[in-house]
Amino acid sequence: MDANVKAYYNENINSQHILIQQRGGSNMEIAMAVLKFLGGVIPLVQELLKAFM
């Protein structure tokens, strides 16, 4: 699970970094990348909480 989680985080962080680096990249693209990242983080946090409770 850890390897998958790390790969997921790295993929999202890289995509956000690329979007920010692009000249003329719209704020909407960056916002969508952030929302997509948060959408992946929330279920992960819920699963971790379930595991520790």
C-alpha positions in Angstrom: 0.0 0.0 0.0 2.8 2.4 0.9 4.4 2.1 -2.6 1.0 2.8 -4.3 0.4 5.8 -2.0 3.9 7.2 -2.7 3.4 6.7 -6.4 0.0 8.5 -6.3 1.4 11.4 -4.3 4.5 11.8 -6.6 2.3 11.6 -9.7 0.0 14.4 -8.4 2.8 16.6 -7.2 4.6 16.3 -10.5 1.5 17.1 -12.5 0.9 20.2 -10.3 4.6 21.2 -10.7 4.4 20.9 -14.5 1.2 23.0 -14.6 2.7 25.7 -12.5 5.9 25.8 -14.6 4.0 26.2 -17.9 4.0 29.7 -19.2 0.5 31.0 -19.5 -0.9 28.1 -17.6 -4.3 29.0 -16.4 -5.2 29.2 -12.7 -8.1 26.9 -13.4 -5.8 24.1 -14.5 -3.8 24.5 -11.2 -7.0 24.6 -9.2 -8.3 21.4 -10.8 -5.0 19.7 -10.1 -5.2 20.7 -6.5 -8.8 19.6 -6.2 -8.0 16.2 -7.8 -5.1 15.8 -5.3 -7.3 16.6 -2.4 -10.0 14.3 -3.7 -7.4 11.5 -3.5 -6.1 12.5 -0.1 -9.4 12.6 1.8 -10.3 8.9 1.3 -6.7 7.9 2.2 -7.0 9.8 5.5 -10.3 8.2 6.2 -8.8 4.7 5.6 -5.8 5.6 7.9 -8.2 6.8 10.6 -10.2 3.5 10.3 -7.0 1.5 10.6 -6.0 3.2 13.9 -9.4 3.4 15.5 
